[in-house]
Structure formats: C-alpha cells, structure tokens
mmCIF file of C-alpha atoms in Angstrom:
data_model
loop_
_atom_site.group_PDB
_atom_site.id
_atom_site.type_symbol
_atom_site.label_atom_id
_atom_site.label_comp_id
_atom_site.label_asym_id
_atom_site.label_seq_id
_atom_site.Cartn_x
_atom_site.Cartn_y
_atom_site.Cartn_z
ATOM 1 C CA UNK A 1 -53.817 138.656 -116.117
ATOM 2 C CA UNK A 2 -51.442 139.748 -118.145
ATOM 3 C CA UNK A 3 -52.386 143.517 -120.453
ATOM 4 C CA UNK A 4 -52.133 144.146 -123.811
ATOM 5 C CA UNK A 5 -48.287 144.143 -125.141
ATOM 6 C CA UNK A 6 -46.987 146.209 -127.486
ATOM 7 C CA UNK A 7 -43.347 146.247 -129.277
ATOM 8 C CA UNK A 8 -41.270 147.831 -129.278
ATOM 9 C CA UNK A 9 -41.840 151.065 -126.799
ATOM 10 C CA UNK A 10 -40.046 153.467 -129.330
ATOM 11 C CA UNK A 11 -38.782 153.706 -132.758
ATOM 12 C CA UNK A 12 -36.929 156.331 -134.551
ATOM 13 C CA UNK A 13 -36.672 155.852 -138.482
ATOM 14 C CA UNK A 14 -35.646 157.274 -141.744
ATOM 15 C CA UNK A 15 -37.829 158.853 -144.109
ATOM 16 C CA UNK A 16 -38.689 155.819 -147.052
ATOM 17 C CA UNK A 17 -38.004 153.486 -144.708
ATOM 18 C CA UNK A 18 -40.159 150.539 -143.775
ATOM 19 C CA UNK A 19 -41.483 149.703 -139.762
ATOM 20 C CA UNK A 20 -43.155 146.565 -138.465
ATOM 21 C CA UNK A 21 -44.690 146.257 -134.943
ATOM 22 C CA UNK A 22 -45.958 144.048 -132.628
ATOM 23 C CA UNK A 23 -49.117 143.291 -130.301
ATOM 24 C CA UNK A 24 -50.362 140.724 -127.674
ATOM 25 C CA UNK A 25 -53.615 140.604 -127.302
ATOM 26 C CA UNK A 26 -55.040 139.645 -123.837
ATOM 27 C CA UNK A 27 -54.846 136.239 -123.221
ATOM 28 C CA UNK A 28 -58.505 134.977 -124.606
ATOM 29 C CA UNK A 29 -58.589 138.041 -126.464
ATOM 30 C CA UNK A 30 -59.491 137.488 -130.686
ATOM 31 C CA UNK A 31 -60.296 141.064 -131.998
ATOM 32 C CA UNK A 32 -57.070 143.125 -132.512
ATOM 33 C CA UNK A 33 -57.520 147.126 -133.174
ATOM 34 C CA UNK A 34 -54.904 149.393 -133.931
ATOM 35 C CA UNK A 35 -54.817 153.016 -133.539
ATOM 36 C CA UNK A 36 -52.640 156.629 -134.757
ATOM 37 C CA UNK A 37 -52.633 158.850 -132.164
ATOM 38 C CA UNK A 38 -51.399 162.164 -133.226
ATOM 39 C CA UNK A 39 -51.774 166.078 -131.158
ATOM 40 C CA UNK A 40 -53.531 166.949 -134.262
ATOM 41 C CA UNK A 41 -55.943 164.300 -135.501
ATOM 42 C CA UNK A 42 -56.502 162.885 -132.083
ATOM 43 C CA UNK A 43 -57.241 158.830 -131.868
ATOM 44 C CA UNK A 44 -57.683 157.717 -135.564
ATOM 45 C CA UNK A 45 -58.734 154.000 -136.606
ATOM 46 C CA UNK A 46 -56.679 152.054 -138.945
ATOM 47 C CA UNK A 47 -57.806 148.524 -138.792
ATOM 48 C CA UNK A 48 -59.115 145.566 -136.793
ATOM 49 C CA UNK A 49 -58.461 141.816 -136.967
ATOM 50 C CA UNK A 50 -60.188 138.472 -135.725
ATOM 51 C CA UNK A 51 -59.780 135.151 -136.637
ATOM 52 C CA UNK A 52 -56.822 136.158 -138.834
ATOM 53 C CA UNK A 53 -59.086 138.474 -141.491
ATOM 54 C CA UNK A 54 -58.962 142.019 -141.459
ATOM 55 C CA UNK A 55 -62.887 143.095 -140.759
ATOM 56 C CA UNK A 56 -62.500 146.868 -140.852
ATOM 57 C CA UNK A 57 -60.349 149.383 -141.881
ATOM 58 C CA UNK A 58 -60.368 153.273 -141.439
ATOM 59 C CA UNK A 59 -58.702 155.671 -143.957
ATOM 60 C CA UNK A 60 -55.295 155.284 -144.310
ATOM 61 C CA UNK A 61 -53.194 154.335 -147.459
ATOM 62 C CA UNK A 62 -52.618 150.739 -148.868
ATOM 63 C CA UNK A 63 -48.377 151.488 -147.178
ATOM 64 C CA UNK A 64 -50.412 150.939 -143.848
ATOM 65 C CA UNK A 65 -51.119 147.087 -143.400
ATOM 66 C CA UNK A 66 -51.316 144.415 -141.141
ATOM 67 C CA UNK A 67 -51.760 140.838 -140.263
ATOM 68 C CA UNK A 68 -52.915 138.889 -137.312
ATOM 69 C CA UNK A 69 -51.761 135.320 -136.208
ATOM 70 C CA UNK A 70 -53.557 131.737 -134.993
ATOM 71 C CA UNK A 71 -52.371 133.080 -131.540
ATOM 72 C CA UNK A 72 -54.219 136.335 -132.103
ATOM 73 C CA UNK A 73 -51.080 138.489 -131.986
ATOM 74 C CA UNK A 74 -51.181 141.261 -134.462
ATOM 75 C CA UNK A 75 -48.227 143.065 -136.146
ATOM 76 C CA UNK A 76 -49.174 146.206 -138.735
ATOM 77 C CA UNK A 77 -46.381 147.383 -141.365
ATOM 78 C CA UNK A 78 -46.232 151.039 -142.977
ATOM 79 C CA UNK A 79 -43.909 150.735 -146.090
ATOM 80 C CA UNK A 80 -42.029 153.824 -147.131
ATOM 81 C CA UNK A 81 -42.232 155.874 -144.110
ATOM 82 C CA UNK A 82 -43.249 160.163 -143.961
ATOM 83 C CA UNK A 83 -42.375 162.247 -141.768
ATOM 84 C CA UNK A 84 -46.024 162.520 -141.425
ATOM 85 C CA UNK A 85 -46.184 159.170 -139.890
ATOM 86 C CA UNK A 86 -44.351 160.458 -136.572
ATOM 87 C CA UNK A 87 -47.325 158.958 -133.968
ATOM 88 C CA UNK A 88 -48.238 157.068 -131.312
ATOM 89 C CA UNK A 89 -49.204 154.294 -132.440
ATOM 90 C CA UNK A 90 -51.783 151.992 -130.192
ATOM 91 C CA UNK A 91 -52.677 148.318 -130.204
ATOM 92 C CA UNK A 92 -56.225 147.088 -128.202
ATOM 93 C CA UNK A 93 -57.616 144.199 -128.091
ATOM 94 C CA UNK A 94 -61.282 143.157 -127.240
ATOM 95 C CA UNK A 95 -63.184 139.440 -127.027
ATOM 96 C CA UNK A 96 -65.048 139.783 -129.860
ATOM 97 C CA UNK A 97 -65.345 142.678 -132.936
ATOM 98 C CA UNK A 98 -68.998 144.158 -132.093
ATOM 99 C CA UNK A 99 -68.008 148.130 -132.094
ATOM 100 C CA UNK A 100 -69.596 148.741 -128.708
ATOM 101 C CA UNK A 101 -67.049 146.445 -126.696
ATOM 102 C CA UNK A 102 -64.660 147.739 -124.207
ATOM 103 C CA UNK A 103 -61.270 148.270 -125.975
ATOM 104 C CA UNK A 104 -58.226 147.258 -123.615
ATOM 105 C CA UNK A 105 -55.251 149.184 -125.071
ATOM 106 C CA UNK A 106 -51.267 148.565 -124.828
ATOM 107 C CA UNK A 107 -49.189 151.559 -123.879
ATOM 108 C CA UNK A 108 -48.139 152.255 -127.802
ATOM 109 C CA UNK A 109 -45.128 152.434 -129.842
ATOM 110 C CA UNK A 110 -43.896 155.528 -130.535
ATOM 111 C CA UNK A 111 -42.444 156.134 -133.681
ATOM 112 C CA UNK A 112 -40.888 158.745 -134.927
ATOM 113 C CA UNK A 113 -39.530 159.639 -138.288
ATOM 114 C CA UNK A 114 -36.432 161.877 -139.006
ATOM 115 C CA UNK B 1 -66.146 168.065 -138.368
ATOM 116 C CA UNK B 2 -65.419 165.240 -135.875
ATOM 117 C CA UNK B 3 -68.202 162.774 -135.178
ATOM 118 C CA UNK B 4 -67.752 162.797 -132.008
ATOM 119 C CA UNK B 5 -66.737 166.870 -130.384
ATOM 120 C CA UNK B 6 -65.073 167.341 -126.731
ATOM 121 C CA UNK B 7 -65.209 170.308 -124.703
ATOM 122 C CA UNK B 8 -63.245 172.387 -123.558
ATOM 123 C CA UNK B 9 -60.300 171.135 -125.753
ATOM 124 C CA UNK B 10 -58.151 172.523 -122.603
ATOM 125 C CA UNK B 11 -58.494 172.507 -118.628
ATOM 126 C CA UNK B 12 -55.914 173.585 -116.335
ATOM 127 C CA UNK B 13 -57.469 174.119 -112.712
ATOM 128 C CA UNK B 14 -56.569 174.127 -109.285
ATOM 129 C CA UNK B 15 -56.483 171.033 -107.118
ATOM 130 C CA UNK B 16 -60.050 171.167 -104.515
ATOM 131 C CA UNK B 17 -62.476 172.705 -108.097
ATOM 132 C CA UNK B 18 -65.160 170.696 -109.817
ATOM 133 C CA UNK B 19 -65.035 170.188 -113.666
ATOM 134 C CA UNK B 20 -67.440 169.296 -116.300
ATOM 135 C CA UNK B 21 -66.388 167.921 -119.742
ATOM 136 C CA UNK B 22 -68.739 166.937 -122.715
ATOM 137 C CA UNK B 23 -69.018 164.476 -125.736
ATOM 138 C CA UNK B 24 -71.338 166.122 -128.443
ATOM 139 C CA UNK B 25 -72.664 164.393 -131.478
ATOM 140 C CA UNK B 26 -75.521 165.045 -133.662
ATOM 141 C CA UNK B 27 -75.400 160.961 -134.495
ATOM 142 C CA UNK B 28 -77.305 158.364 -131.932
ATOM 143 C CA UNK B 29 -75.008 155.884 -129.549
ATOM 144 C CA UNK B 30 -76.285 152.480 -128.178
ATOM 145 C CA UNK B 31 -73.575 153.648 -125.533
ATOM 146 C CA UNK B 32 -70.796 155.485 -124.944
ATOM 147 C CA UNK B 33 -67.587 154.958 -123.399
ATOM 148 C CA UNK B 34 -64.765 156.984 -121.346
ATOM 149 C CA UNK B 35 -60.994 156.740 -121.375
ATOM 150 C CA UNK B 36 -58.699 158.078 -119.301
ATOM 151 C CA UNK B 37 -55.322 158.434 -121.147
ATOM 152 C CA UNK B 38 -52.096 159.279 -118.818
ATOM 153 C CA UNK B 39 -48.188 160.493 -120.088
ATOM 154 C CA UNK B 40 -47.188 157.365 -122.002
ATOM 155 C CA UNK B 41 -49.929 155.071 -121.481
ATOM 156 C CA UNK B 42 -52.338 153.540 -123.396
ATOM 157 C CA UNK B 43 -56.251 154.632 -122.772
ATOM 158 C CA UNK B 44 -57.896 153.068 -120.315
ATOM 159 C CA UNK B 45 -61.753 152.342 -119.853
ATOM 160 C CA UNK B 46 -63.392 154.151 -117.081
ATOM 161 C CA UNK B 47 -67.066 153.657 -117.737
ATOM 162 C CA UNK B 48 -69.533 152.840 -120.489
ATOM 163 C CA UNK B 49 -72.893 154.541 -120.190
ATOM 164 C CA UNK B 50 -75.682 152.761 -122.318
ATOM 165 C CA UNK B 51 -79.359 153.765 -120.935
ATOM 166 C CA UNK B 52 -80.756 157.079 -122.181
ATOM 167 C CA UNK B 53 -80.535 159.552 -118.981
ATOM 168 C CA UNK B 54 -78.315 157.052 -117.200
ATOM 169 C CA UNK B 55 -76.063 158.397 -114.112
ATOM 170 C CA UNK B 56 -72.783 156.429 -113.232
ATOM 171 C CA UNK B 57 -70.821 157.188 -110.622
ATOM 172 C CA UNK B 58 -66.636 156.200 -110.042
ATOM 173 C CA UNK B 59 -65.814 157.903 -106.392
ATOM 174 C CA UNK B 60 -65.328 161.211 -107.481
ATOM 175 C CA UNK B 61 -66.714 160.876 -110.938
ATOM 176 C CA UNK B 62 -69.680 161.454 -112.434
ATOM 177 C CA UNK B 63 -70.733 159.955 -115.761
ATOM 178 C CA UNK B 64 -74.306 161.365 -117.746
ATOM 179 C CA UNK B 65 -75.526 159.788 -120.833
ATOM 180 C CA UNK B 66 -78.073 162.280 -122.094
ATOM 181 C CA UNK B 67 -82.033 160.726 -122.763
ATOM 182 C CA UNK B 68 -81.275 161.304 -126.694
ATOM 183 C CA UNK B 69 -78.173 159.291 -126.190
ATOM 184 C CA UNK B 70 -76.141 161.822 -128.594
ATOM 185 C CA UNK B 71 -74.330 163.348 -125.562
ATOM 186 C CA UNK B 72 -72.313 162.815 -122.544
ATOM 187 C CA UNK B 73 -70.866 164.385 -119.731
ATOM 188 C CA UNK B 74 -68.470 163.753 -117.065
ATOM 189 C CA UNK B 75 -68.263 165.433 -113.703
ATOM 190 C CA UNK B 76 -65.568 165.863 -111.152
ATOM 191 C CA UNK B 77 -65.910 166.607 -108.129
ATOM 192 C CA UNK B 78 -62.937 168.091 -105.833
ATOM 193 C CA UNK B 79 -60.081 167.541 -108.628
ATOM 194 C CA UNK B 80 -56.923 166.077 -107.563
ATOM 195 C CA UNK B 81 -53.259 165.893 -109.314
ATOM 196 C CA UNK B 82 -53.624 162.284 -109.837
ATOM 197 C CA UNK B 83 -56.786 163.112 -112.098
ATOM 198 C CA UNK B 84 -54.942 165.137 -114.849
ATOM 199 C CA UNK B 85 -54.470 163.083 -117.564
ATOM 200 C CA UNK B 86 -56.494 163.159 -121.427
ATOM 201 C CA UNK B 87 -60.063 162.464 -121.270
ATOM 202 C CA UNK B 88 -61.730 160.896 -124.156
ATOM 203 C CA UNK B 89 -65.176 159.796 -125.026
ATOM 204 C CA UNK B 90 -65.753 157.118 -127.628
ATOM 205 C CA UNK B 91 -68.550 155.110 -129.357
ATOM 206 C CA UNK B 92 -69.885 153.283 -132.475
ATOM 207 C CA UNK B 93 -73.027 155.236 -133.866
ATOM 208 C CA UNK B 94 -75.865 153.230 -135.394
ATOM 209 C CA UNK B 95 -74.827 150.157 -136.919
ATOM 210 C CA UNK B 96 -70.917 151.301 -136.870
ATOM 211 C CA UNK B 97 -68.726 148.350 -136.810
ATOM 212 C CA UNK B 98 -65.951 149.905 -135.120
ATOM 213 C CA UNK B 99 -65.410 153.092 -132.389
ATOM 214 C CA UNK B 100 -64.761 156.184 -132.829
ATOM 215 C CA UNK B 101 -62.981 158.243 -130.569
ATOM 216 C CA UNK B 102 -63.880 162.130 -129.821
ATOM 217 C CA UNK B 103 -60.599 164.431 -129.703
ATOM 218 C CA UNK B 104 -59.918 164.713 -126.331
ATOM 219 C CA UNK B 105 -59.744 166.705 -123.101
ATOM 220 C CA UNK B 106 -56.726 167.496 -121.326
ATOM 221 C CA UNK B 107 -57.248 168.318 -117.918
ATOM 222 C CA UNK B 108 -54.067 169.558 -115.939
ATOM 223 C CA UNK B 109 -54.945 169.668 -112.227
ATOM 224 C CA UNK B 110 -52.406 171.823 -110.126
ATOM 225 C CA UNK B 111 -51.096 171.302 -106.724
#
C-alpha cells in the first residue's frame, strides 16, 4: 500500500515569509506526527493530530501550527519564517496516538530559508 | 541533556567489521524502537524491543533491550555499504504520550 506522502520535496523561502505543507497519511492511518530534523538538534517533536484535534505538541513557538483533515491528511504552517527554520521537516503517521506505536514516516520536505 | 543519548555520535569503518551502537537513558521504556534513516529518506522502523533482556535478531542485526529497560544496543555483524545510513533509537518513557527520538548514529561503512 501506498507510504506516507509528503509535499512538496523541497522549498526554498525568504526570511518573514510564510510556508504551508502537506502529508498523506497511510491509507487507514488517523494519528498524524510531524517532525524538525536538524544536524544540530537531531529529530525534534512538534505536534500530532487524530480525529482532526491536535493531542500533543512539543516546544516550538505559536508561528509553528497545523491542522489535520476528515481524510486524515495533515498540513502544518510556520508564519514569518527564520533562517533558523532551515530543516528537514518529517511527516509520520501511525493507527492510533498511543506513544509506543510504530511511526511510518514520509521522506520530508526540505526547506530552506535564504 | 537529551533523554534519550546515542553512542558513538560517529562511525566510519571498513566493509567485513562488527559494530555496536547504544541508546542510554536514565528514564524507564515499555519499549524501544530503531530507525534506520538513509540520504533523503524518511526513518524507517527496523525493530521494536519491549521485554526486559529481550534479543532480536534482523539477518545481520542484532537488537538488546537491557533487563532495566533504560538501554539498548544494536549489533552488526560483518558491515556492508548498504548498511551506512543514520541510526536512531526512539521511545516514549513512562506514561509519555508521544516518542522521543535519541540523536543519532551515523555509521559510514567503506568499500
């Protein structure tokens, strides 16, 4: 079946700008998690979805948000973009939001801000 | 201080040599998972170890979850190019609603 799909691949922004992107769950799939990967910080949480309500979120500012749909897909925002926000930035999904289950990731977008 | 520390930070060997990396806490896992991350790629799940002093094996890898379940190791055995890539341990202590991952090895195995 079909992985977990993230758009788009790679994004190169402006400084103050604003970035959404996108995730698709695995079919069956309700708990959405996304992910900063950075060299220096490693694999940090931001937040997870399921059933459309946000059920955790790790510490990042309020410009960092997201939303997830009746399909499941998941899209996050970051509003007025740092250079500090250059990352790789990494959608999983899982069946349900216990934090032991298996995450199945997408291959990331990776933004990067000039 | 990470919750979750990987050693070495740093591997480069040659192809045919055994390697050992860990995933330290001083916090208590139900279980513990393994990635294996490649050059743009997402992680992806090799094992998840949940009995105290549990041994899993994957062909040429071995996975420990130590009897305090705080710690875990992964063996390989005979390394080969296709197994370089970043190796990453990850779990939810105690009642934790959501994983956390430990920072990573990255193993570079040479020709």
């Amino acid at each position: 079946k079909a992985g977990v799909t993230q758009t788009p691949r790679y994004l190169i922004k402006t400084r103050g700008q604003q970035v959404t992107l996108s995730c698709s769950p695995i079919s069956g799939h309700r708990s959405v998690s996304w992910y900063q990967q950075t060299p220096g910080q490693g694999l940090q949480f931001l937040f997870e979805y399921f059933s459309e309500t946000q059920r955790n979120k790790g510490n990042f500012p309020g410009r960092f948000s997201g939303r997830q749909f009746s399909n499941s897909r998941s899209e996050m925002n970051v509003s007025t973009l740092e250079l500090g926000d250059s990352a790789l930035y990494l959608c999983a999904s899982s069946l349900v939001p216990e934090g032991n289950q298996p995450q199945h990731f997408g291959d990331g977008t990776r933004l990067s801000i000039l | 201080t990470q919750l979750l520390e990987q050693s070495p930070q740093f591997l480069s060997i040659q192809e045919g040599e055994n390697l050992t990396v860990y995933c330290n806490s001083s916090s208590v896992f139900s279980s513990l998972q393994w990635y294996r991350q490649e050059p743009g790629e997402g992680p992806v799940l090799l094992v998840t170890v949940v009995t105290g002093g549990e041994v899993k094996k994957l062909k040429r890898l071995t996975f420990q979850f130590g009897d305090a379940r705080k710690d875990s190791s992964l063996h390989i055995t005979a390394a080969q190019p296709g197994d370089t890539g970043l190796y990453l341990c990850a779990g939810a202590p105690g009642s934790a609603r959501q994983l956390t991952f430990g920072s990573g090895t990255q193993l570079t195995v040479l020709p």
